[in-house]
C-alpha positions as protocol buffer text, in pm:
chain_id: "A"
residue {
  index: 1
  type: MET
  ca { x: -9185 y: -3093 z: -2701 }
}
residue {
  index: 2
  type: ILE
  ca { x: -8885 y: -3040 z: -2474 }
}
residue {
  index: 3
  type: VAL
  ca { x: -8839 y: -2750 z: -2232 }
}
residue {
  index: 4
  type: GLN
  ca { x: -8507 y: -2652 z: -2075 }
}
residue {
  index: 5
  type: LEU
  ca { x: -8498 y: -2545 z: -1710 }
}
residue {
  index: 6
  type: ARG
  ca { x: -8210 y: -2377 z: -1528 }
}
residue {
  index: 7
  type: VAL
  ca { x: -8256 y: -2382 z: -1151 }
}
residue {
  index: 8
  type: CYS
  ca { x: -8028 y: -2183 z: -922 }
}
residue {
  index: 9
  type: VAL
  ca { x: -8058 y: -2272 z: -552 }
}
residue {
  index: 10
  type: PRO
  ca { x: -7850 y: -2228 z: -235 }
}
residue {
  index: 11
  type: GLU
  ca { x: -7610 y: -2511 z: -153 }
}
residue {
  index: 12
  type: GLN
  ca { x: -7827 y: -2637 z: 133 }
}
residue {
  index: 13
  type: LEU
  ca { x: -8120 y: -2693 z: -106 }
}
residue {
  index: 14
  type: SER
  ca { x: -7929 y: -2836 z: -400 }
}
residue {
  index: 15
  type: ALA
  ca { x: -7942 y: -3202 z: -290 }
}
residue {
  index: 16
  type: VAL
  ca { x: -8319 y: -3218 z: -243 }
}
residue {
  index: 17
  type: THR
  ca { x: -8377 y: -3007 z: -556 }
}
residue {
  index: 18
  type: LEU
  ca { x: -8150 y: -3232 z: -760 }
}
residue {
  index: 19
  type: LYS
  ca { x: -8332 y: -3543 z: -637 }
}
residue {
  index: 20
  type: THR
  ca { x: -8670 y: -3386 z: -712 }
}
residue {
  index: 21
  type: CYS
  ca { x: -8567 y: -3307 z: -1069 }
}
residue {
  index: 22
  type: ARG
  ca { x: -8406 y: -3648 z: -1124 }
}
residue {
  index: 23
  type: ASP
  ca { x: -8707 y: -3844 z: -999 }
}
residue {
  index: 24
  type: HIS
  ca { x: -8968 y: -3635 z: -1179 }
}
residue {
  index: 25
  type: THR
  ca { x: -9149 y: -3806 z: -1467 }
}
residue {
  index: 26
  type: GLY
  ca { x: -9052 y: -3661 z: -1803 }
}
residue {
  index: 27
  type: THR
  ca { x: -8696 y: -3560 z: -1719 }
}
residue {
  index: 28
  type: ALA
  ca { x: -8471 y: -3638 z: -2015 }
}
residue {
  index: 29
  type: GLU
  ca { x: -8132 y: -3496 z: -1914 }
}
residue {
  index: 30
  type: LEU
  ca { x: -7993 y: -3350 z: -1595 }
}
residue {
  index: 31
  type: ALA
  ca { x: -7674 y: -3155 z: -1527 }
}
residue {
  index: 32
  type: PHE
  ca { x: -7538 y: -3030 z: -1193 }
}
residue {
  index: 33
  type: PHE
  ca { x: -7290 y: -2744 z: -1153 }
}
residue {
  index: 34
  type: PRO
  ca { x: -7187 y: -2705 z: -786 }
}
residue {
  index: 35
  type: GLY
  ca { x: -7090 y: -2351 z: -692 }
}
residue {
  index: 36
  type: ALA
  ca { x: -7155 y: -2224 z: -1045 }
}
residue {
  index: 37
  type: SER
  ca { x: -7370 y: -1933 z: -932 }
}
residue {
  index: 38
  type: VAL
  ca { x: -7181 y: -1632 z: -799 }
}
residue {
  index: 39
  type: VAL
  ca { x: -7471 y: -1392 z: -737 }
}
residue {
  index: 40
  type: PRO
  ca { x: -7655 y: -1526 z: -552 }
}
residue {
  index: 41
  type: PRO
  ca { x: -7407 y: -1787 z: -431 }
}
residue {
  index: 42
  type: GLY
  ca { x: -7528 y: -2139 z: -491 }
}
residue {
  index: 43
  type: ASP
  ca { x: -7547 y: -2436 z: -725 }
}
residue {
  index: 44
  type: VAL
  ca { x: -7697 y: -2456 z: -1072 }
}
residue {
  index: 45
  type: ILE
  ca { x: -7910 y: -2743 z: -1201 }
}
residue {
  index: 46
  type: GLU
  ca { x: -7999 y: -2768 z: -1568 }
}
residue {
  index: 47
  type: LEU
  ca { x: -8246 y: -3018 z: -1708 }
}
residue {
  index: 48
  type: GLN
  ca { x: -8436 y: -3098 z: -2022 }
}
residue {
  index: 49
  type: ILE
  ca { x: -8791 y: -3208 z: -1954 }
}
residue {
  index: 50
  type: ALA
  ca { x: -9107 y: -3284 z: -2148 }
}
residue {
  index: 51
  type: ARG
  ca { x: -9332 y: -2979 z: -2161 }
}
residue {
  index: 52
  type: GLU
  ca { x: -9630 y: -3167 z: -2021 }
}
residue {
  index: 53
  type: SER
  ca { x: -9430 y: -3236 z: -1701 }
}
residue {
  index: 54
  type: VAL
  ca { x: -9313 y: -2879 z: -1641 }
}
residue {
  index: 55
  type: GLU
  ca { x: -9611 y: -2746 z: -1444 }
}
residue {
  index: 56
  type: ALA
  ca { x: -9603 y: -3035 z: -1195 }
}
residue {
  index: 57
  type: LEU
  ca { x: -9228 y: -2990 z: -1145 }
}
residue {
  index: 58
  type: LEU
  ca { x: -9268 y: -2616 z: -1088 }
}
residue {
  index: 59
  type: GLU
  ca { x: -9524 y: -2691 z: -817 }
}
residue {
  index: 60
  type: LYS
  ca { x: -9271 y: -2919 z: -645 }
}
residue {
  index: 61
  type: LEU
  ca { x: -8998 y: -2655 z: -675 }
}
residue {
  index: 62
  type: ASP
  ca { x: -9231 y: -2397 z: -524 }
}
residue {
  index: 63
  type: VAL
  ca { x: -9274 y: -2623 z: -222 }
}
residue {
  index: 64
  type: LEU
  ca { x: -8894 y: -2618 z: -189 }
}
residue {
  index: 65
  type: LYS
  ca { x: -8897 y: -2235 z: -220 }
}
residue {
  index: 66
  type: ALA
  ca { x: -8667 y: -2253 z: -522 }
}
residue {
  index: 67
  type: ARG
  ca { x: -8787 y: -1929 z: -677 }
}
residue {
  index: 68
  type: ASP
  ca { x: -8777 y: -1748 z: -342 }
}
residue {
  index: 69
  type: THR
  ca { x: -8420 y: -1845 z: -253 }
}
residue {
  index: 70
  type: GLY
  ca { x: -8285 y: -1861 z: -608 }
}
residue {
  index: 71
  type: SER
  ca { x: -8429 y: -1854 z: -958 }
}
residue {
  index: 72
  type: ILE
  ca { x: -8588 y: -2070 z: -1227 }
}
residue {
  index: 73
  type: LEU
  ca { x: -8522 y: -1999 z: -1593 }
}
residue {
  index: 74
  type: ILE
  ca { x: -8746 y: -2163 z: -1855 }
}
residue {
  index: 75
  type: SER
  ca { x: -8653 y: -2166 z: -2223 }
}
residue {
  index: 76
  type: MET
  ca { x: -8796 y: -2339 z: -2529 }
}
residue {
  index: 77
  type: PRO
  ca { x: -8531 y: -2495 z: -2755 }
}
residue {
  index: 78
  type: GLU
  ca { x: -8619 y: -2484 z: -3124 }
}
residue {
  index: 79
  type: LEU
  ca { x: -8500 y: -2839 z: -3184 }
}
residue {
  index: 80
  type: VAL
  ca { x: -8377 y: -3119 z: -2958 }
}
residue {
  index: 81
  type: LEU
  ca { x: -8228 y: -3429 z: -3117 }
}
residue {
  index: 82
  type: SER
  ca { x: -8213 y: -3694 z: -2848 }
}
residue {
  index: 83
  type: ARG
  ca { x: -8351 y: -4042 z: -2800 }
}
residue {
  index: 84
  type: ARG
  ca { x: -8377 y: -3976 z: -2427 }
}
residue {
  index: 85
  type: ALA
  ca { x: -8588 y: -3670 z: -2503 }
}
residue {
  index: 86
  type: ASP
  ca { x: -8822 y: -3879 z: -2717 }
}
residue {
  index: 87
  type: GLN
  ca { x: -8851 y: -4134 z: -2438 }
}
residue {
  index: 88
  type: ALA
  ca { x: -8919 y: -3861 z: -2182 }
}
residue {
  index: 89
  type: GLU
  ca { x: -9202 y: -3723 z: -2393 }
}
residue {
  index: 90
  type: SER
  ca { x: -9349 y: -4071 z: -2430 }
}
residue {
  index: 91
  type: SER
  ca { x: -9340 y: -4130 z: -2054 }
}
residue {
  index: 92
  type: ALA
  ca { x: -9493 y: -3795 z: -1964 }
}
residue {
  index: 93
  type: PRO
  ca { x: -9873 y: -3782 z: -1930 }
}
residue {
  index: 94
  type: GLY
  ca { x: -10067 y: -3585 z: -2188 }
}
residue {
  index: 95
  type: ASP
  ca { x: -9944 y: -3405 z: -2497 }
}
residue {
  index: 96
  type: GLY
  ca { x: -9689 y: -3125 z: -2510 }
}
residue {
  index: 97
  type: ALA
  ca { x: -9900 y: -2919 z: -2750 }
}
residue {
  index: 98
  type: ASP
  ca { x: -10180 y: -2906 z: -2492 }
}
residue {
  index: 99
  type: ALA
  ca { x: -9960 y: -2864 z: -2184 }
}
residue {
  index: 100
  type: LEU
  ca { x: -10024 y: -2553 z: -1978 }
}
residue {
  index: 101
  type: ILE
  ca { x: -9752 y: -2362 z: -1793 }
}
residue {
  index: 102
  type: TRP
  ca { x: -9932 y: -2105 z: -1580 }
}
residue {
  index: 103
  type: ASP
  ca { x: -9627 y: -1887 z: -1525 }
}
residue {
  index: 104
  type: GLU
  ca { x: -9588 y: -1857 z: -1902 }
}
residue {
  index: 105
  type: VAL
  ca { x: -9955 y: -1760 z: -1947 }
}
residue {
  index: 106
  type: THR
  ca { x: -9936 y: -1507 z: -1664 }
}
residue {
  index: 107
  type: ARG
  ca { x: -9623 y: -1347 z: -1808 }
}
residue {
  index: 108
  type: GLN
  ca { x: -9770 y: -1323 z: -2157 }
}
residue {
  index: 109
  type: THR
  ca { x: -10103 y: -1176 z: -2050 }
}
residue {
  index: 110
  type: GLY
  ca { x: -9928 y: -951 z: -1800 }
}
residue {
  index: 111
  type: GLU
  ca { x: -9713 y: -796 z: -2072 }
}
residue {
  index: 112
  type: ASP
  ca { x: -10015 y: -744 z: -2298 }
}
residue {
  index: 113
  type: SER
  ca { x: -10221 y: -578 z: -2024 }
}
residue {
  index: 114
  type: ARG
  ca { x: -9991 y: -292 z: -1930 }
}
residue {
  index: 115
  type: LEU
  ca { x: -10109 y: 65 z: -1982 }
}
residue {
  index: 116
  type: THR
  ca { x: -9825 y: 179 z: -2209 }
}
residue {
  index: 117
  type: TRP
  ca { x: -9794 y: 446 z: -2476 }
}
residue {
  index: 118
  type: SER
  ca { x: -9794 y: 183 z: -2748 }
}
residue {
  index: 119
  type: TYR
  ca { x: -10112 y: 27 z: -2605 }
}
residue {
  index: 120
  type: LEU
  ca { x: -10282 y: 367 z: -2600 }
}
residue {
  index: 121
  type: ALA
  ca { x: -10160 y: 444 z: -2952 }
}
residue {
  index: 122
  type: PHE
  ca { x: -10303 y: 121 z: -3093 }
}
residue {
  index: 123
  type: LEU
  ca { x: -10632 y: 170 z: -2908 }
}
residue {
  index: 124
  type: VAL
  ca { x: -10666 y: 530 z: -3029 }
}
residue {
  index: 125
  type: LEU
  ca { x: -10586 y: 433 z: -3388 }
}
residue {
  index: 126
  type: ALA
  ca { x: -10831 y: 142 z: -3375 }
}
residue {
  index: 127
  type: THR
  ca { x: -11110 y: 362 z: -3236 }
}
residue {
  index: 128
  type: GLN
  ca { x: -11044 y: 625 z: -3502 }
}
residue {
  index: 129
  type: LEU
  ca { x: -11064 y: 356 z: -3771 }
}
residue {
  index: 130
  type: ALA
  ca { x: -11390 y: 231 z: -3621 }
}
residue {
  index: 131
  type: ALA
  ca { x: -11538 y: 581 z: -3619 }
}
residue {
  index: 132
  type: ILE
  ca { x: -11441 y: 630 z: -3983 }
}
residue {
  index: 133
  type: GLY
  ca { x: -11591 y: 294 z: -4073 }
}
residue {
  index: 134
  type: ILE
  ca { x: -11917 y: 391 z: -3901 }
}
residue {
  index: 135
  type: VAL
  ca { x: -11963 y: 727 z: -4074 }
}
residue {
  index: 136
  type: THR
  ca { x: -11857 y: 590 z: -4413 }
}
residue {
  index: 137
  type: ASN
  ca { x: -12052 y: 264 z: -4376 }
}
residue {
  index: 138
  type: SER
  ca { x: -11729 y: 72 z: -4443 }
}
residue {
  index: 139
  type: THR
  ca { x: -11721 y: -279 z: -4304 }
}
residue {
  index: 140
  type: ILE
  ca { x: -11358 y: -305 z: -4418 }
}
residue {
  index: 141
  type: ALA
  ca { x: -11259 y: -20 z: -4187 }
}
residue {
  index: 142
  type: ILE
  ca { x: -11458 y: -180 z: -3904 }
}
residue {
  index: 143
  type: VAL
  ca { x: -11279 y: -511 z: -3952 }
}
residue {
  index: 144
  type: GLY
  ca { x: -10947 y: -324 z: -3962 }
}
residue {
  index: 145
  type: ALA
  ca { x: -11031 y: -157 z: -3632 }
}
residue {
  index: 146
  type: MET
  ca { x: -11110 y: -495 z: -3477 }
}
residue {
  index: 147
  type: ALA
  ca { x: -10776 y: -635 z: -3593 }
}
residue {
  index: 148
  type: VAL
  ca { x: -10574 y: -335 z: -3472 }
}
residue {
  index: 149
  type: GLY
  ca { x: -10741 y: -305 z: -3133 }
}
residue {
  index: 150
  type: PRO
  ca { x: -10519 y: -426 z: -2844 }
}
residue {
  index: 151
  type: GLU
  ca { x: -10799 y: -474 z: -2592 }
}
residue {
  index: 152
  type: PHE
  ca { x: -10790 y: -853 z: -2595 }
}
residue {
  index: 153
  type: GLY
  ca { x: -10467 y: -849 z: -2392 }
}
residue {
  index: 154
  type: PRO
  ca { x: -10621 y: -686 z: -2084 }
}
residue {
  index: 155
  type: LEU
  ca { x: -10939 y: -894 z: -2125 }
}
residue {
  index: 156
  type: ALA
  ca { x: -10733 y: -1214 z: -2127 }
}
residue {
  index: 157
  type: ALA
  ca { x: -10538 y: -1090 z: -1825 }
}
residue {
  index: 158
  type: LEU
  ca { x: -10864 y: -1035 z: -1636 }
}
residue {
  index: 159
  type: ALA
  ca { x: -10966 y: -1394 z: -1711 }
}
residue {
  index: 160
  type: VAL
  ca { x: -10631 y: -1526 z: -1586 }
}
residue {
  index: 161
  type: ALA
  ca { x: -10651 y: -1305 z: -1277 }
}
residue {
  index: 162
  type: VAL
  ca { x: -10994 y: -1444 z: -1186 }
}
residue {
  index: 163
  type: ALA
  ca { x: -10889 y: -1804 z: -1255 }
}
residue {
  index: 164
  type: ARG
  ca { x: -10566 y: -1780 z: -1055 }
}
residue {
  index: 165
  type: GLY
  ca { x: -10662 y: -1523 z: -794 }
}
residue {
  index: 166
  type: GLN
  ca { x: -10388 y: -1286 z: -911 }
}
residue {
  index: 167
  type: TRP
  ca { x: -10558 y: -961 z: -824 }
}
residue {
  index: 168
  type: ARG
  ca { x: -10254 y: -748 z: -899 }
}
residue {
  index: 169
  type: LEU
  ca { x: -10270 y: -866 z: -1261 }
}
residue {
  index: 170
  type: GLY
  ca { x: -10645 y: -804 z: -1268 }
}
residue {
  index: 171
  type: ARG
  ca { x: -10605 y: -453 z: -1130 }
}
residue {
  index: 172
  type: ARG
  ca { x: -10342 y: -370 z: -1393 }
}
residue {
  index: 173
  type: ALA
  ca { x: -10568 y: -500 z: -1671 }
}
residue {
  index: 174
  type: ALA
  ca { x: -10867 y: -308 z: -1536 }
}
residue {
  index: 175
  type: ILE
  ca { x: -10662 y: 12 z: -1534 }
}
residue {
  index: 176
  type: ALA
  ca { x: -10555 y: -47 z: -1894 }
}
residue {
  index: 177
  type: LEU
  ca { x: -10919 y: -89 z: -2001 }
}
residue {
  index: 178
  type: GLY
  ca { x: -11064 y: 177 z: -1773 }
}
residue {
  index: 179
  type: ALA
  ca { x: -10812 y: 444 z: -1871 }
}
residue {
  index: 180
  type: GLY
  ca { x: -10750 y: 344 z: -2233 }
}
residue {
  index: 181
  type: PHE
  ca { x: -11106 y: 343 z: -2365 }
}
residue {
  index: 182
  type: PRO
  ca { x: -11208 y: 688 z: -2231 }
}
residue {
  index: 183
  type: VAL
  ca { x: -10895 y: 842 z: -2385 }
}
residue {
  index: 184
  type: ALA
  ca { x: -10956 y: 670 z: -2719 }
}
residue {
  index: 185
  type: MET
  ca { x: -11326 y: 762 z: -2721 }
}
residue {
  index: 186
  type: LEU
  ca { x: -11251 y: 1123 z: -2628 }
}
residue {
  index: 187
  type: LEU
  ca { x: -11007 y: 1159 z: -2918 }
}
residue {
  index: 188
  type: ALA
  ca { x: -11251 y: 989 z: -3157 }
}
residue {
  index: 189
  type: ALA
  ca { x: -11525 y: 1227 z: -3042 }
}
residue {
  index: 190
  type: LEU
  ca { x: -11293 y: 1524 z: -3094 }
}
residue {
  index: 191
  type: THR
  ca { x: -11217 y: 1407 z: -3448 }
}
residue {
  index: 192
  type: ALA
  ca { x: -11588 y: 1364 z: -3522 }
}
residue {
  index: 193
  type: TRP
  ca { x: -11665 y: 1707 z: -3376 }
}
residue {
  index: 194
  type: LEU
  ca { x: -11406 y: 1869 z: -3602 }
}
residue {
  index: 195
  type: SER
  ca { x: -11524 y: 1672 z: -3905 }
}
residue {
  index: 196
  type: VAL
  ca { x: -11889 y: 1782 z: -3898 }
}
residue {
  index: 197
  type: PRO
  ca { x: -11825 y: 2154 z: -3971 }
}
residue {
  index: 198
  type: LEU
  ca { x: -11582 y: 2054 z: -4245 }
}
residue {
  index: 199
  type: GLY
  ca { x: -11856 y: 1858 z: -4417 }
}
residue {
  index: 200
  type: LEU
  ca { x: -11669 y: 1529 z: -4405 }
}
residue {
  index: 201
  type: PHE
  ca { x: -11993 y: 1352 z: -4314 }
}
residue {
  index: 202
  type: PRO
  ca { x: -12355 y: 1464 z: -4264 }
}
residue {
  index: 203
  type: ALA
  ca { x: -12500 y: 1512 z: -3919 }
}
residue {
  index: 204
  type: ASP
  ca { x: -12775 y: 1258 z: -3989 }
}
residue {
  index: 205
  type: VAL
  ca { x: -12534 y: 981 z: -4090 }
}
residue {
  index: 206
  type: LEU
  ca { x: -12648 y: 758 z: -3805 }
}
residue {
  index: 207
  type: ASP
  ca { x: -13015 y: 789 z: -3899 }
}
residue {
  index: 208
  type: LYS
  ca { x: -12964 y: 593 z: -4218 }
}
residue {
  index: 209
  type: GLY
  ca { x: -12960 y: 215 z: -4230 }
}
residue {
  index: 210
  type: SER
  ca { x: -12613 y: 74 z: -4269 }
}
residue {
  index: 211
  type: ALA
  ca { x: -12413 y: -246 z: -4275 }
}
residue {
  index: 212
  type: VAL
  ca { x: -12264 y: -167 z: -3933 }
}
residue {
  index: 213
  type: GLU
  ca { x: -12590 y: -175 z: -3738 }
}
residue {
  index: 214
  type: PHE
  ca { x: -12478 y: -501 z: -3574 }
}
residue {
  index: 215
  type: ILE
  ca { x: -12256 y: -288 z: -3349 }
}
residue {
  index: 216
  type: TYR
  ca { x: -12545 y: -124 z: -3165 }
}
residue {
  index: 217
  type: HIS
  ca { x: -12811 y: -393 z: -3219 }
}
residue {
  index: 218
  type: PRO
  ca { x: -12676 y: -685 z: -3012 }
}
residue {
  index: 219
  type: GLY
  ca { x: -12880 y: -1002 z: -3000 }
}
residue {
  index: 220
  type: PRO
  ca { x: -12854 y: -1362 z: -2883 }
}
residue {
  index: 221
  type: TYR
  ca { x: -12594 y: -1440 z: -3144 }
}
residue {
  index: 222
  type: SER
  ca { x: -12381 y: -1149 z: -3020 }
}
residue {
  index: 223
  type: LEU
  ca { x: -12355 y: -1326 z: -2685 }
}
residue {
  index: 224
  type: ILE
  ca { x: -12279 y: -1657 z: -2852 }
}
residue {
  index: 225
  type: VAL
  ca { x: -12007 y: -1500 z: -3067 }
}
residue {
  index: 226
  type: ALA
  ca { x: -11858 y: -1327 z: -2761 }
}
residue {
  index: 227
  type: VAL
  ca { x: -11842 y: -1653 z: -2565 }
}
residue {
  index: 228
  type: LEU
  ca { x: -11694 y: -1847 z: -2856 }
}
residue {
  index: 229
  type: ALA
  ca { x: -11442 y: -1573 z: -2933 }
}
residue {
  index: 230
  type: GLY
  ca { x: -11336 y: -1555 z: -2569 }
}
residue {
  index: 231
  type: ALA
  ca { x: -11292 y: -1930 z: -2550 }
}
residue {
  index: 232
  type: ALA
  ca { x: -11094 y: -1936 z: -2875 }
}
residue {
  index: 233
  type: GLY
  ca { x: -10882 y: -1646 z: -2757 }
}
residue {
  index: 234
  type: MET
  ca { x: -10786 y: -1808 z: -2427 }
}
residue {
  index: 235
  type: LEU
  ca { x: -10721 y: -2139 z: -2601 }
}
residue {
  index: 236
  type: SER
  ca { x: -10486 y: -1968 z: -2845 }
}
residue {
  index: 237
  type: VAL
  ca { x: -10305 y: -1799 z: -2556 }
}
residue {
  index: 238
  type: ILE
  ca { x: -10251 y: -2110 z: -2347 }
}
residue {
  index: 239
  type: SER
  ca { x: -10161 y: -2323 z: -2650 }
}
residue {
  index: 240
  type: ARG
  ca { x: -9932 y: -2055 z: -2799 }
}
residue {
  index: 241
  type: ARG
  ca { x: -10117 y: -2060 z: -3132 }
}
residue {
  index: 242
  type: SER
  ca { x: -10101 y: -1691 z: -3209 }
}
residue {
  index: 243
  type: ALA
  ca { x: -10227 y: -1737 z: -3566 }
}
residue {
  index: 244
  type: ALA
  ca { x: -10577 y: -1799 z: -3430 }
}
residue {
  index: 245
  type: LEU
  ca { x: -10581 y: -1467 z: -3243 }
}
residue {
  index: 246
  type: ILE
  ca { x: -10648 y: -1258 z: -3554 }
}
residue {
  index: 247
  type: GLY
  ca { x: -10980 y: -1437 z: -3595 }
}
residue {
  index: 248
  type: VAL
  ca { x: -11057 y: -1366 z: -3231 }
}
residue {
  index: 249
  type: PHE
  ca { x: -10977 y: -997 z: -3274 }
}
residue {
  index: 250
  type: ILE
  ca { x: -11213 y: -971 z: -3571 }
}
residue {
  index: 251
  type: SER
  ca { x: -11490 y: -1137 z: -3369 }
}
residue {
  index: 252
  type: VAL
  ca { x: -11471 y: -884 z: -3085 }
}
residue {
  index: 253
  type: THR
  ca { x: -11665 y: -559 z: -3143 }
}
residue {
  index: 254
  type: THR
  ca { x: -11549 y: -369 z: -2834 }
}
residue {
  index: 255
  type: VAL
  ca { x: -11351 y: -108 z: -3028 }
}
residue {
  index: 256
  type: PRO
  ca { x: -11621 y: -49 z: -3294 }
}
residue {
  index: 257
  type: ALA
  ca { x: -11874 y: -1 z: -3015 }
}
residue {
  index: 258
  type: ALA
  ca { x: -11647 y: 257 z: -2851 }
}
residue {
  index: 259
  type: GLY
  ca { x: -11609 y: 440 z: -3182 }
}
residue {
  index: 260
  type: PHE
  ca { x: -11985 y: 434 z: -3235 }
}
residue {
  index: 261
  type: VAL
  ca { x: -12050 y: 581 z: -2889 }
}
residue {
  index: 262
  type: ALA
  ca { x: -11803 y: 863 z: -2958 }
}
residue {
  index: 263
  type: VAL
  ca { x: -11967 y: 953 z: -3290 }
}
residue {
  index: 264
  type: ALA
  ca { x: -12321 y: 920 z: -3151 }
}
residue {
  index: 265
  type: LEU
  ca { x: -12248 y: 1152 z: -2858 }
}
residue {
  index: 266
  type: VAL
  ca { x: -12107 y: 1419 z: -3088 }
}
residue {
  index: 267
  type: LEU
  ca { x: -12413 y: 1399 z: -3316 }
}
residue {
  index: 268
  type: GLY
  ca { x: -12655 y: 1404 z: -3022 }
}
residue {
  index: 269
  type: GLU
  ca { x: -12784 y: 1053 z: -3092 }
}
residue {
  index: 270
  type: PHE
  ca { x: -12816 y: 961 z: -2725 }
}
residue {
  index: 271
  type: GLN
  ca { x: -13062 y: 679 z: -2781 }
}
C-alpha cells in the first residue's frame, strides 16, 4: 500500500529534508521542485512511500520542524503501478494494512467528535428510536437506535486523547458527550410525557417483563461485550475498516440506556 506525501519546506531546510526522505526505508519515488511554493515561499518535495514507513518518516520530519515551517500533505492513491513501489513495500517493515498513522487517526476521530447540529440530530433521533423500542418492546427499534447513534465517535476520540495525551481532543469529545446526551434525553422525555396522556403507551409499561431488559440489567457479560466492542471499534478505526463499525455500533447500548432513563423518569420509575 503506497502513500503519497507532499512536503513544503523553506529553502534552508530543503536539503536535509530531501536527504531524510531519500534515505528513509520504504521510499519508492522522490521528486524535488525548487522554488515551487509561492505561499509560503520554499521548495516542494513529493514522494511515494510504503504506508508502513509513513509514521517513522513523519517523526523525522517533526524533528526538522517541517510542519511548523511549511506543510505536509498526505494522500492515498487508489492504484499505483510501479515495480519500485512493490520493492519499497517489500523492504518496509510490517504490513501496510496494519500500519498506523497517528495523524490520520487523530483527524478522523477529531471530526467525529465535534458537537455539531448533525451530531445532535443523529443522537436525538437515535434516543427517540430507543425510547420507542422500549415502550413497544421492539428489539428491532433498539438495534436501529444503536446503529444510528453517533456516540462512538466521541468515545473513540477520548481513547485517542488518553493514549496520545491530546487533551484538547479529549475536551472536545467530552463536551460532545456531556452536552449531547442531556439534550437527547430531555427531548425523549418530553416525547414520552406527551405520549402518556394520548394513550400511546400505558403508564405501567416498564413494570412488565420485556425483551429489552438487558439494557437496565447489566451483568458480567455486559462488561465483556463493552470491552470487546471497544477493542473492535478502535481496531476498525486505525485499520480503516469501516464495515466492521456497524457491528460495533450494535454492540454498544449507550443510546438505548439513555432512552430508557428518559422514559423511566417520566413514568416515575426511579429505581
